[in-house]
Amino acid sequence: MVIKVYIASSSGSTAIKKQQQDLLGFLEANKIEFEEKDIAANEENRKWMRENVPENSRPATGNPLPPRIFNDSQYLGNYDDFFDARENNAVYSFLGLTAPPGSKEAEALAKQEA
């Protein structure tokens, strides 16, 4: 399982840049392995991302904007979905990964199972 984050290295949107930095910074800080896929520098990445974002997760008009998160080819969500998971201490579940021992998420899961 590989977490893939589709980003745009040259976006004119400050909001998109901040979201990308926040998402990538969180993954790096928590030592979560991921692949960064740039849709601005690679047409194949852009095409793949646009084709694999589910219909119900697309904007009403235009194309899906980065950042978009996948686990291999399974679509996980956009920045808002990631942010909600982070606020709920559920990032590892959101990403389809096992929470490391001692993490808030692992502790919460252990309490639920007890």
XYZ file of N, CA, C and O in Angstrom:
456
model
N 0.839 -1.180 0.000
C 0.000 0.000 0.000
C 0.884 1.244 0.000
O 1.759 1.381 0.825
N 0.598 2.092 -0.945
C 1.373 3.324 -1.073
C 0.426 4.507 -1.041
O -0.527 4.572 -1.812
N 0.697 5.428 -0.140
C -0.079 6.666 -0.086
C 0.457 7.570 -1.186
O 1.654 7.813 -1.277
N -0.449 8.058 -2.019
C -0.077 8.962 -3.107
C -0.807 10.274 -2.902
O -2.020 10.288 -2.715
N -0.041 11.354 -2.915
C -0.615 12.680 -2.752
C -0.391 13.448 -4.051
O 0.743 13.668 -4.466
N -1.489 13.814 -4.685
C -1.418 14.565 -5.936
C -1.435 16.047 -5.598
O -2.354 16.535 -4.929
N -0.380 16.740 -6.026
C -0.201 18.158 -5.724
C 0.067 18.919 -7.021
O 0.306 18.313 -8.073
N 0.053 20.226 -6.941
C 0.436 21.087 -8.068
C 1.583 21.964 -7.601
O 1.410 22.822 -6.744
N 2.778 21.718 -8.164
C 3.959 22.464 -7.737
C 3.872 23.935 -8.114
O 4.486 24.780 -7.472
N 3.105 24.242 -9.134
C 2.983 25.649 -9.537
C 1.510 26.027 -9.594
O 0.920 26.102 -10.656
N 0.944 26.246 -8.419
C -0.453 26.657 -8.331
C -0.502 28.143 -8.053
O 0.295 28.659 -7.276
N -1.438 28.827 -8.675
C -1.614 30.252 -8.421
C -2.440 30.506 -7.169
O -2.565 31.632 -6.726
N -2.994 29.444 -6.606
C -3.870 29.576 -5.445
C -3.081 29.441 -4.149
O -2.464 28.419 -3.884
N -3.139 30.484 -3.319
C -2.473 30.447 -2.023
C -3.099 29.382 -1.135
O -2.401 28.688 -0.399
N -4.417 29.228 -1.216
C -5.113 28.230 -0.389
C -4.624 26.819 -0.725
O -4.352 26.019 0.180
N -4.504 26.512 -2.002
C -4.032 25.181 -2.413
C -2.598 24.968 -1.941
O -2.259 23.903 -1.418
N -1.747 25.980 -2.091
C -0.356 25.859 -1.634
C -0.293 25.564 -0.137
O 0.456 24.701 0.311
N -1.100 26.281 0.648
C -1.107 26.084 2.104
C -1.617 24.693 2.465
O -1.069 24.038 3.351
N -2.660 24.245 1.786
C -3.205 22.911 2.049
C -2.169 21.835 1.735
O -1.981 20.896 2.508
N -1.497 21.977 0.610
C -0.464 21.009 0.218
C 0.661 20.982 1.243
O 1.098 19.907 1.669
N 1.137 22.158 1.659
C 2.218 22.232 2.643
C 1.794 21.598 3.957
O 2.563 20.863 4.574
N 0.578 21.869 4.395
C 0.066 21.326 5.646
C -0.018 19.800 5.582
O 0.462 19.104 6.475
N -0.584 19.292 4.514
C -0.737 17.845 4.338
C 0.610 17.140 4.251
O 0.880 16.180 4.985
N 1.487 17.623 3.388
C 2.802 16.990 3.219
C 3.632 17.112 4.496
O 4.320 16.172 4.887
N 3.558 18.266 5.155
C 4.292 18.468 6.408
C 3.834 17.497 7.483
O 4.655 16.945 8.219
N 2.531 17.256 7.560
C 1.999 16.308 8.549
C 2.513 14.896 8.267
O 2.958 14.195 9.179
N 2.441 14.486 7.008
C 2.899 13.135 6.653
C 4.384 12.966 6.967
O 4.793 11.951 7.534
N 5.187 13.971 6.622
C 6.629 13.900 6.885
C 6.905 13.881 8.387
O 7.707 13.074 8.861
N 6.240 14.746 9.148
C 6.466 14.835 10.594
C 6.104 13.528 11.300
O 6.717 13.163 12.295
N 5.116 12.832 10.763
C 4.669 11.579 11.372
C 5.284 10.353 10.708
O 4.859 9.226 10.973
N 6.288 10.610 9.854
C 7.029 9.539 9.182
C 6.108 8.553 8.466
O 6.307 7.341 8.511
N 5.085 9.104 7.820
C 4.179 8.302 7.005
C 4.716 8.338 5.581
O 4.854 9.417 4.998
N 5.047 7.177 5.053
C 5.605 7.117 3.704
C 4.543 7.475 2.676
O 3.394 7.043 2.776
N 4.956 8.266 1.701
C 4.034 8.663 0.642
C 4.813 9.008 -0.611
O 6.020 9.234 -0.568
N 4.091 9.005 -1.733
C 4.654 9.467 -2.999
C 3.957 10.761 -3.361
O 2.737 10.855 -3.287
N 4.755 11.741 -3.733
C 4.225 13.023 -4.180
C 4.099 12.958 -5.695
O 5.062 12.654 -6.387
N 2.903 13.216 -6.205
C 2.653 13.181 -7.641
C 2.273 14.585 -8.087
O 1.227 15.107 -7.710
N 3.132 15.193 -8.894
C 2.925 16.574 -9.330
C 2.089 16.604 -10.606
O 2.512 16.099 -11.639
N 0.905 17.212 -10.523
C 0.047 17.284 -11.716
C 0.404 18.481 -12.599
O -0.031 18.555 -13.733
N 1.210 19.412 -12.069
C 1.594 20.582 -12.861
C 2.753 20.247 -13.796
O 2.850 20.777 -14.899
N 3.622 19.342 -13.362
C 4.823 19.026 -14.144
C 4.683 17.726 -14.941
O 5.537 17.418 -15.757
N 3.604 16.973 -14.705
C 3.480 15.671 -15.350
C 2.037 15.458 -15.809
O 1.137 15.290 -14.992
N 1.852 15.452 -17.112
C 0.513 15.311 -17.703
C -0.128 13.972 -17.346
O -1.336 13.891 -17.122
N 0.668 12.905 -17.247
C 0.131 11.583 -16.882
C -0.465 11.620 -15.469
O -1.519 11.040 -15.227
N 0.244 12.281 -14.539
C -0.269 12.411 -13.171
C -1.590 13.180 -13.153
O -2.538 12.785 -12.471
N -1.650 14.261 -13.916
C -2.871 15.075 -13.964
C -4.035 14.249 -14.519
O -5.118 14.219 -13.947
N -3.773 13.553 -15.610
C -4.811 12.738 -16.257
C -5.290 11.630 -15.309
O -6.494 11.426 -15.133
N -4.348 10.937 -14.667
C -4.699 9.832 -13.775
C -5.545 10.331 -12.605
O -6.563 9.747 -12.269
N -5.115 11.436 -11.981
C -5.851 11.974 -10.841
C -7.271 12.328 -11.248
O -8.226 11.943 -10.582
N -7.407 13.043 -12.338
C -8.742 13.489 -12.770
C -9.652 12.313 -13.093
O -10.844 12.358 -12.820
N -9.094 11.258 -13.661
C -9.901 10.093 -14.034
C -10.286 9.255 -12.817
O -11.276 8.532 -12.852
N -9.502 9.326 -11.738
C -9.713 8.437 -10.601
C -10.373 9.083 -9.385
O -10.597 8.396 -8.381
N -10.673 10.366 -9.459
C -11.478 10.987 -8.410
C -12.928 10.605 -8.715
O -13.410 10.862 -9.811
N -13.610 9.950 -7.753
C -14.989 9.506 -8.011
C -15.920 10.663 -8.369
O -15.716 11.796 -7.930
N -16.936 10.354 -9.141
C -17.894 11.347 -9.616
C -18.480 12.170 -8.466
O -18.593 13.385 -8.558
N -18.814 11.514 -7.347
C -19.446 12.223 -6.233
C -18.460 13.087 -5.443
O -18.865 13.811 -4.541
N -17.179 13.027 -5.778
C -16.166 13.843 -5.090
C -15.616 14.941 -5.995
O -14.666 15.623 -5.636
N -16.232 15.097 -7.130
C -15.778 16.124 -8.081
C -16.529 17.428 -7.841
O -17.664 17.415 -7.385
N -15.889 18.550 -8.165
C -16.611 19.824 -8.045
C -17.737 19.891 -9.079
O -17.692 19.192 -10.095
N -18.747 20.712 -8.808
C -19.884 20.839 -9.724
C -19.421 21.306 -11.108
O -19.953 20.864 -12.127
N -18.430 22.183 -11.125
C -17.880 22.639 -12.401
C -16.362 22.552 -12.343
O -15.764 22.672 -11.275
N -15.754 22.331 -13.467
C -14.293 22.268 -13.540
C -13.741 20.920 -13.119
O -14.475 19.944 -12.949
N -12.434 20.873 -12.973
C -11.738 19.640 -12.626
C -11.432 19.574 -11.140
O -11.329 20.607 -10.478
N -11.228 18.344 -10.609
C -10.824 18.223 -9.206
C -9.474 18.901 -8.988
O -8.562 18.755 -9.803
N -9.368 19.647 -7.906
C -8.128 20.370 -7.607
C -7.327 19.633 -6.533
O -7.895 18.942 -5.695
N -6.011 19.786 -6.562
C -5.178 19.168 -5.528
C -5.323 19.928 -4.213
O -5.858 21.037 -4.203
N -4.854 19.380 -3.121
C -4.297 18.036 -3.023
C -5.392 16.971 -2.967
O -6.451 17.201 -2.399
N -5.105 15.829 -3.574
C -5.987 14.656 -3.554
C -5.162 13.477 -3.054
O -3.992 13.332 -3.413
N -5.784 12.638 -2.241
C -5.057 11.567 -1.566
C -5.604 10.207 -1.985
O -6.827 10.001 -1.996
N -4.689 9.298 -2.306
C -5.036 7.935 -2.697
C -4.192 6.954 -1.900
O -3.074 7.264 -1.501
N -4.721 5.750 -1.681
C -3.945 4.625 -1.165
C -3.886 3.665 -2.338
O -4.905 3.048 -2.684
N -2.724 3.558 -2.966
C -2.573 2.897 -4.265
C -3.553 3.573 -5.223
O -3.428 4.746 -5.461
N -4.544 2.839 -5.731
C -5.481 3.467 -6.665
C -6.821 3.783 -6.012
O -7.736 4.256 -6.671
N -6.935 3.542 -4.700
C -8.182 3.827 -3.995
C -8.217 5.285 -3.555
O -7.342 5.750 -2.830
N -9.253 5.989 -3.985
C -9.404 7.396 -3.622
C -9.782 7.521 -2.153
O -10.700 6.857 -1.679
N -9.042 8.361 -1.419
C -9.322 8.573 -0.001
C -10.029 9.893 0.246
O -10.893 9.988 1.107
N -9.623 10.925 -0.469
C -10.278 12.207 -0.270
C -9.402 13.391 -0.607
O -8.299 13.253 -1.128
N -9.919 14.575 -0.258
C -9.193 15.815 -0.512
C -8.673 16.369 0.810
O -8.700 15.689 1.832
N -8.239 17.601 0.799
C -7.670 18.196 2.007
C -8.698 18.267 3.136
O -8.372 17.998 4.285
N -9.927 18.631 2.809
C -10.953 18.745 3.854
C -11.187 17.400 4.546
O -11.359 17.346 5.762
N -11.189 16.324 3.776
C -11.357 14.985 4.349
C -10.183 14.648 5.269
O -10.365 14.113 6.367
N -8.975 14.958 4.812
C -7.773 14.744 5.624
C -7.844 15.574 6.909
O -7.565 15.085 8.002
N -8.223 16.842 6.780
C -8.293 17.738 7.935
C -9.276 17.200 8.973
O -8.980 17.173 10.171
N -10.442 16.739 8.520
C -11.431 16.169 9.444
C -10.866 14.950 10.160
O -11.049 14.793 11.372
N -10.174 14.085 9.425
C -9.576 12.888 10.031
C -8.525 13.297 11.067
O -8.446 12.699 12.146
N -7.732 14.299 10.749
C -6.699 14.760 11.687
C -7.335 15.329 12.947
O -6.899 15.044 14.065
N -8.393 16.111 12.795
C -9.084 16.696 13.946
C -9.673 15.608 14.845
O -9.798 15.792 16.050
N -10.043 14.482 14.268
C -10.655 13.376 15.012
C -9.648 12.300 15.409
O -10.056 11.200 15.800
N -8.346 12.607 15.280
C -7.285 11.632 15.580
C -7.532 10.311 14.851
O -7.443 9.230 15.443
N -7.867 10.406 13.560
C -8.181 9.210 12.776
C -7.445 9.194 11.443
O -7.912 8.594 10.477
N -6.277 9.846 11.381
C -5.549 9.945 10.107
C -5.126 8.573 9.591
O -5.260 8.288 8.410
N -4.631 7.716 10.478
C -4.164 6.409 10.013
C -5.319 5.592 9.455
O -5.184 4.952 8.416
N -6.469 5.624 10.122
C -7.654 4.932 9.608
C -8.054 5.517 8.263
O -8.359 4.785 7.320
N -8.060 6.843 8.174
C -8.400 7.535 6.930
C -7.485 7.079 5.794
O -7.935 6.839 4.679
N -6.195 6.942 6.109
C -5.221 6.547 5.090
C -5.218 5.035 4.824
O -4.552 4.573 3.912
N -5.941 4.277 5.630
C -5.958 2.823 5.472
C -4.714 2.170 6.038
O -4.298 1.103 5.600
N -4.107 2.834 7.047
C -2.880 2.338 7.658
C -3.137 1.962 9.116
O -4.104 2.421 9.720
N -2.253 1.155 9.675
C -2.332 0.805 11.088
C -1.655 1.902 11.899
O -0.522 2.285 11.606
N -2.361 2.382 12.910
C -1.805 3.438 13.761
C -0.645 2.871 14.570
O -0.739 1.764 15.094
N 0.471 3.607 14.673
C 1.612 3.113 15.446
C 1.299 3.072 16.938
O 0.528 3.905 17.425
N 1.870 2.112 17.653
C 1.653 2.033 19.101
C 2.031 3.347 19.774
O 3.014 3.980 19.403
N 1.224 3.768 20.724
C 1.508 5.003 21.449
C 0.904 6.236 20.825
O 0.881 7.301 21.442
N 0.395 6.131 19.593
C -0.230 7.298 18.962
C -1.612 7.510 19.576
O -2.210 6.593 20.137
N -2.120 8.736 19.484
C -3.450 9.031 20.024
C -4.497 8.127 19.384
O -5.422 7.672 20.049
N -4.336 7.883 18.097
C -5.303 7.050 17.385
C -5.264 5.609 17.884
O -6.307 4.992 18.101
N -4.073 5.059 18.098
C -3.946 3.684 18.593
C -4.531 3.577 19.999
O -5.217 2.596 20.319
N -4.300 4.584 20.831
C -4.852 4.581 22.183
C -6.372 4.652 22.163
O -7.044 3.963 22.929
N -6.918 5.462 21.274
C -8.381 5.581 21.158
C -8.986 4.261 20.692
O -10.029 3.844 21.201
N -8.339 3.595 19.750
C -8.831 2.300 19.270
C -8.776 1.257 20.371
O -9.693 0.442 20.513
N -7.714 1.277 21.169
C -7.584 0.315 22.265
C -8.685 0.510 23.296
O -9.237 -0.456 23.818
N -9.044 1.767 23.564
C -10.123 2.056 24.521
C -11.457 1.553 23.998
O -12.283 1.056 24.742
N -11.671 1.696 22.679
C -12.936 1.232 22.077
C -13.056 -0.281 22.168
O -14.142 -0.796 22.371
N -11.927 -0.973 22.015
C -11.943 -2.427 22.014
C -12.040 -3.004 23.429
O -12.439 -4.134 23.608
N -11.662 -2.213 24.441
C -11.668 -2.703 25.833
C -13.072 -2.755 26.413
O -13.993 -2.236 25.959
